[in-house]
């Protein structure tokens, strides 16, 4: 299957670093340290640069836990502190591998694949992937409003209740998880696992995430009625029911629809099924890759690793790593 291809690292300066970081623990630790600190290691507690690597007294080599000590606050810490890796005992080389694969496989990577390649338990692999998805999700306060031409569309994971499916009734729709998509033409995407796609839910998201000067483009869903008065650039609709995919004025929502196609094929093909409870995490993973699509694979991997900083998740790691 295509998705199992080896990640492409051409033209990336980290081409030499990644494979080593995935196979050797010290190389992995130093890789994560370089990506977080550059040439200037800092105390993970007080940010002081007055830190040193702790060494094993007998061998003179780096401390087994790869600890640093701060001369200012006197505390010890590792590169994991203050990131989604904190309190995890899974070796960093496995984290490096999972970050790499999650950042470079278009449709994502299955926990089963991580289990096989890293020789860790399935539960550990699942845990690791969940945390990487959490890292990839943007912090709420870091999101500027979408501008210019903004496409809005909704789908149901498992199939969209298009007019031709309406006879199948609300029972079918109930089982499926709705996802709402806002995408700026040639810009970034923002998708949400939502409780429903009522006019109220969509309006709330539009007001929160789309700039007032934007032009909104949607399909003929009546939930968007009245949107023209909210956006200075107006509201254009495409009439899918009459077989129209690009309106006479060039309006279309093909970007949103193709983004949904990748999401669905990925979730069906790689993850097979995703519970409603976790859907938002998978959506964040796909959005991350979309929003970093102009980076090369190496830089995207580094962006994912950097996004792990300042984020912590407090659910317990399974015991057998
Ligand atoms: Zn300190």
Coordinates of C-alpha atoms and ligand atoms in Angstrom, one line a residue:
X1 CA 0.0 0.0 0.0
X2 CA 1.2 3.5 -0.9
X3 CA 0.9 4.8 2.6
X4 CA 3.6 2.4 3.8
X5 CA 6.2 4.0 1.6
X6 CA 9.3 5.2 3.3
X7 CA 9.1 8.9 4.0
X8 CA 10.9 11.1 1.5
X9 CA 13.7 13.0 3.0
X10 CA 15.3 14.5 -0.1
X11 CA 16.5 18.1 0.1
X12 CA 16.3 18.0 3.9
X13 CA 19.3 18.8 6.0
X14 CA 18.1 16.3 8.6
X15 CA 18.4 13.4 6.2
X16 CA 21.4 12.1 8.1
X17 CA 20.0 12.7 11.6
X18 CA 16.7 11.0 11.5
X19 CA 17.6 7.4 10.7
X20 CA 20.3 7.4 13.4
X21 CA 17.9 9.1 15.9
X22 CA 15.4 6.3 15.2
X23 CA 17.9 3.5 16.1
X24 CA 20.3 4.8 18.8
X25 CA 19.0 6.3 22.1
X26 CA 21.9 8.7 22.6
X27 CA 21.5 10.0 19.1
X28 CA 17.8 10.4 19.7
X29 CA 18.3 12.3 22.9
X30 CA 20.8 14.6 21.2
X31 CA 18.5 15.0 18.2
X32 CA 15.6 16.2 20.4
X33 CA 17.9 18.5 22.4
X34 CA 19.2 20.1 19.2
X35 CA 15.7 20.6 17.8
X36 CA 14.5 22.2 21.0
X37 CA 17.5 24.2 22.1
X38 CA 19.7 24.7 19.1
X39 CA 23.2 25.3 20.3
X40 CA 22.1 26.7 23.7
X41 CA 20.8 24.1 26.2
X42 CA 18.5 25.7 28.8
X43 CA 17.3 24.6 32.2
X44 CA 13.8 23.1 31.7
X45 CA 12.7 24.5 35.0
X46 CA 14.1 28.1 35.1
X47 CA 15.3 28.7 31.5
X48 CA 18.8 29.4 32.7
X49 CA 21.6 28.7 30.2
X50 CA 23.9 27.9 33.1
X51 CA 23.5 24.1 32.8
X52 CA 25.7 21.1 32.3
X53 CA 25.3 17.4 31.2
X54 CA 25.5 15.0 34.1
X55 CA 28.0 12.2 33.7
X56 CA 28.4 8.7 35.2
X57 CA 31.2 8.8 37.8
X58 CA 32.6 5.5 36.8
X59 CA 32.5 5.6 33.0
X60 CA 32.7 9.4 32.5
X61 CA 29.9 9.0 29.9
X62 CA 26.6 10.7 29.8
X63 CA 24.3 9.9 32.7
X64 CA 22.0 6.9 31.9
X65 CA 18.9 9.0 32.2
X66 CA 20.4 11.8 30.0
X67 CA 20.0 14.3 32.8
X68 CA 21.0 17.9 32.8
X69 CA 21.7 19.9 35.9
X70 CA 21.1 23.6 36.4
X71 CA 23.7 25.6 38.4
X72 CA 21.2 28.4 39.1
X73 CA 18.1 26.5 40.5
X74 CA 20.0 23.3 41.3
X75 CA 17.3 21.1 39.7
X76 CA 17.8 18.3 37.3
X77 CA 15.8 17.6 34.2
X78 CA 15.8 15.9 30.7
X79 CA 14.7 17.1 27.3
X80 CA 11.3 15.5 27.9
X81 CA 10.3 17.9 30.7
X82 CA 7.6 20.4 29.7
X83 CA 6.6 18.5 26.5
X84 CA 4.1 15.8 25.7
X85 CA 7.0 13.4 26.3
X86 CA 7.1 14.2 30.0
X87 CA 6.6 11.3 32.3
X88 CA 6.8 8.8 29.4
X89 CA 9.4 6.1 29.7
X90 CA 9.2 5.0 26.1
X91 CA 12.7 5.4 24.6
X92 CA 13.2 8.6 22.6
X93 CA 14.3 6.7 19.5
X94 CA 10.8 5.4 19.3
X95 CA 9.3 8.8 19.7
X96 CA 11.7 10.0 16.9
X97 CA 10.5 7.2 14.6
X98 CA 6.8 7.9 15.4
X99 CA 7.1 11.7 14.9
X100 CA 8.9 11.1 11.6
X101 CA 6.3 8.7 10.3
X102 CA 3.3 10.7 11.5
X103 CA 4.8 13.8 9.8
X104 CA 5.7 12.3 6.5
X105 CA 3.0 9.7 5.7
X106 CA 0.2 11.6 3.9
X107 CA -2.6 9.5 5.5
X108 CA -0.9 9.0 8.9
X109 CA 0.7 5.9 10.3
X110 CA -1.1 3.0 12.1
X111 CA -0.1 2.2 15.7
X112 CA 0.3 -1.4 14.5
X113 CA 3.1 -0.2 12.2
X114 CA 4.8 1.7 15.1
X115 CA 4.5 -1.4 17.3
X116 CA 6.1 -3.6 14.6
X117 CA 9.0 -1.2 13.7
X118 CA 9.8 -0.2 17.3
X119 CA 9.1 -3.5 19.0
X120 CA 6.9 -2.0 21.6
X121 CA 3.5 -3.0 22.9
X122 CA 0.4 -2.0 20.9
X123 CA -0.9 0.0 23.8
X124 CA 2.4 1.9 24.0
X125 CA 2.3 2.6 20.3
X126 CA -1.3 3.9 20.6
X127 CA -0.3 6.0 23.5
X128 CA 2.6 7.5 21.6
X129 CA 0.5 8.3 18.6
X130 CA -2.2 10.0 20.7
X131 CA 0.4 12.2 22.2
X132 CA 1.9 13.1 18.9
X133 CA -1.6 14.1 17.7
X134 CA -2.1 16.2 20.8
X135 CA 1.3 17.9 20.0
X136 CA 0.2 18.6 16.4
X137 CA -3.1 20.2 17.5
X138 CA -2.8 24.0 17.5
X139 CA -3.2 25.9 20.8
X140 CA -6.5 27.7 20.8
X141 CA -4.9 31.1 21.3
X142 CA -2.5 30.7 18.4
X143 CA -5.1 30.8 15.8
X144 CA -5.6 34.0 13.7
X145 CA -8.9 34.3 11.8
X146 CA -9.1 32.9 8.3
X147 CA -9.1 35.6 5.5
X148 CA -9.7 36.0 1.8
X149 CA -11.8 33.3 0.2
X150 CA -12.9 30.8 2.8
X151 CA -14.6 27.6 2.0
X152 CA -16.8 26.0 4.5
X153 CA -18.2 22.5 4.3
X154 CA -19.3 19.7 6.5
X155 CA -19.0 16.0 6.2
X156 CA -19.8 12.8 8.2
X157 CA -17.0 10.4 8.7
X158 CA -18.4 7.3 7.1
X159 CA -20.3 9.2 4.4
X160 CA -22.0 12.5 3.8
X161 CA -25.8 12.6 3.9
X162 CA -26.0 14.1 0.4
X163 CA -29.6 14.7 -0.9
X164 CA -29.5 11.3 -2.7
X165 CA -29.0 9.7 0.7
X166 CA -31.6 11.6 2.6
X167 CA -34.1 8.7 2.3
X168 CA -31.8 6.7 4.5
X169 CA -33.0 8.9 7.3
X170 CA -31.6 10.4 10.5
X171 CA -30.8 6.9 12.0
X172 CA -27.9 6.6 9.6
X173 CA -26.6 10.1 10.3
X174 CA -26.7 9.5 14.0
X175 CA -24.0 6.8 13.8
X176 CA -21.7 9.1 11.9
X177 CA -19.5 11.8 13.4
X178 CA -19.9 15.2 11.8
X179 CA -16.8 17.2 11.0
X180 CA -16.9 20.9 10.0
X181 CA -14.2 22.3 7.8
X182 CA -13.0 25.9 7.2
X183 CA -10.2 26.4 4.7
X184 CA -8.6 29.6 3.4
X185 CA -7.9 29.3 -0.3
X186 CA -4.2 28.8 -0.6
X187 CA -4.0 29.1 3.2
X188 CA -4.6 27.0 6.3
X189 CA -7.3 24.6 7.2
X190 CA -9.2 24.2 10.4
X191 CA -11.5 21.3 11.0
X192 CA -13.6 20.4 14.0
X193 CA -15.3 17.3 15.2
X194 CA -18.6 18.8 16.1
X195 CA -21.7 17.6 18.0
X196 CA -24.0 18.5 15.1
X197 CA -24.0 20.6 12.0
X198 CA -27.0 22.8 12.9
X199 CA -27.1 26.4 11.7
X200 CA -26.3 27.5 15.2
X201 CA -23.1 25.3 15.5
X202 CA -21.9 26.4 12.1
X203 CA -22.6 30.1 12.7
X204 CA -20.7 30.0 16.0
X205 CA -17.6 28.5 14.3
X206 CA -17.8 30.9 11.4
X207 CA -18.0 34.0 13.7
X208 CA -15.1 32.7 15.8
X209 CA -12.7 31.6 13.0
X210 CA -13.5 33.7 9.9
X211 CA -12.6 37.3 9.4
X212 CA -15.5 39.7 8.8
X213 CA -13.9 40.9 5.5
X214 CA -13.7 37.4 4.1
X215 CA -15.7 35.9 1.2
X216 CA -17.5 32.7 2.3
X217 CA -18.1 29.9 -0.1
X218 CA -20.4 27.0 0.8
X219 CA -22.7 24.5 -0.8
X220 CA -26.5 25.0 -0.8
X221 CA -26.9 23.7 2.8
X222 CA -29.7 26.0 4.3
X223 CA -27.7 26.1 7.5
X224 CA -25.6 28.8 5.9
X225 CA -28.6 31.1 5.0
X226 CA -28.0 34.6 6.2
X227 CA -24.2 34.3 6.1
X228 CA -24.0 37.0 3.3
X229 CA -24.9 39.7 5.8
X230 CA -22.0 38.6 8.1
X231 CA -19.1 38.8 5.7
X232 CA -18.1 41.9 3.8
X233 CA -16.8 39.8 0.8
X234 CA -20.2 38.1 0.5
X235 CA -21.4 34.5 0.4
X236 CA -21.3 32.3 -2.7
X237 CA -22.9 28.9 -3.0
X238 CA -22.3 26.0 -5.2
X239 CA -25.4 23.9 -6.1
X240 CA -24.3 20.3 -5.8
X241 CA -27.9 19.1 -6.0
X242 CA -28.1 20.3 -9.6
X243 CA -24.8 18.7 -10.4
X244 CA -22.8 21.9 -10.1
X245 CA -19.3 21.8 -8.7
X246 CA -17.9 25.1 -9.9
X247 CA -20.4 28.0 -10.0
X248 CA -20.6 30.4 -13.0
X249 CA -18.6 32.9 -11.0
X250 CA -15.8 30.4 -10.3
X251 CA -16.9 29.7 -6.7
X252 CA -16.2 26.2 -5.5
X253 CA -15.5 24.2 -2.4
X254 CA -13.2 21.7 -4.0
X255 CA -10.4 22.4 -1.5
X256 CA -12.6 21.5 1.5
X257 CA -13.9 18.5 -0.3
X258 CA -10.5 17.1 -1.3
X259 CA -9.3 17.7 2.2
X260 CA -12.2 15.6 3.4
X261 CA -11.4 12.9 0.9
X262 CA -7.8 12.6 2.3
X263 CA -9.2 12.5 5.8
X264 CA -11.7 9.8 5.1
X265 CA -9.4 7.6 3.0
X266 CA -6.8 7.9 5.8
X267 CA -9.2 7.1 8.6
X268 CA -10.8 4.2 6.7
X269 CA -7.5 2.9 5.2
X270 CA -5.0 3.4 8.0
X271 CA -7.0 3.6 11.2
X272 CA -10.1 1.6 10.0
X273 CA -12.4 3.1 12.5
X274 CA -12.0 6.0 15.0
X275 CA -14.3 6.5 17.9
X276 CA -16.2 9.8 18.2
X277 CA -14.3 10.5 21.4
X278 CA -10.9 10.5 19.7
X279 CA -11.9 11.9 16.3
X280 CA -10.8 15.4 17.0
X281 CA -7.2 14.1 17.6
X282 CA -7.1 12.5 14.2
X283 CA -8.5 15.6 12.6
X284 CA -5.8 17.6 14.2
X285 CA -3.1 15.3 12.8
X286 CA -4.5 15.7 9.3
X287 CA -4.8 19.4 9.7
X288 CA -1.2 19.6 10.8
X289 CA 0.1 17.9 7.7
X290 CA -2.1 20.1 5.5
X291 CA -1.0 23.3 7.1
X292 CA 2.7 22.3 6.9
X293 CA 2.4 20.9 3.3
X294 CA 4.8 23.5 1.9
X295 CA 7.6 22.2 4.2
X296 CA 9.8 19.4 3.2
X297 CA 9.5 16.1 5.1
X298 CA 12.4 16.9 7.4
X299 CA 11.3 20.3 8.3
X300 CA 7.7 19.0 8.9
X301 CA 9.1 16.4 11.3
X302 CA 11.0 19.1 13.2
X303 CA 7.9 21.3 13.3
X304 CA 5.9 18.4 14.9
X305 CA 8.6 17.8 17.5
X306 CA 8.7 21.6 18.3
X307 CA 5.0 21.6 18.7
X308 CA 5.4 19.1 21.5
X309 CA 6.9 21.8 23.7
X310 CA 4.7 23.6 26.2
X311 CA 2.1 20.8 26.0
X312 CA 1.5 18.1 28.6
X313 CA -1.1 15.4 28.8
X314 CA -2.0 13.7 31.9
X315 CA -3.2 10.2 31.1
X316 CA -1.2 7.3 32.2
X317 CA 1.2 5.5 30.0
X318 CA 0.7 1.7 29.8
X319 CA 3.2 -0.1 32.0
X320 CA 4.9 -2.4 29.5
X321 CA 6.7 -0.1 27.1
Ligands
LIG1 ZN1 17.3 26.0 36.5

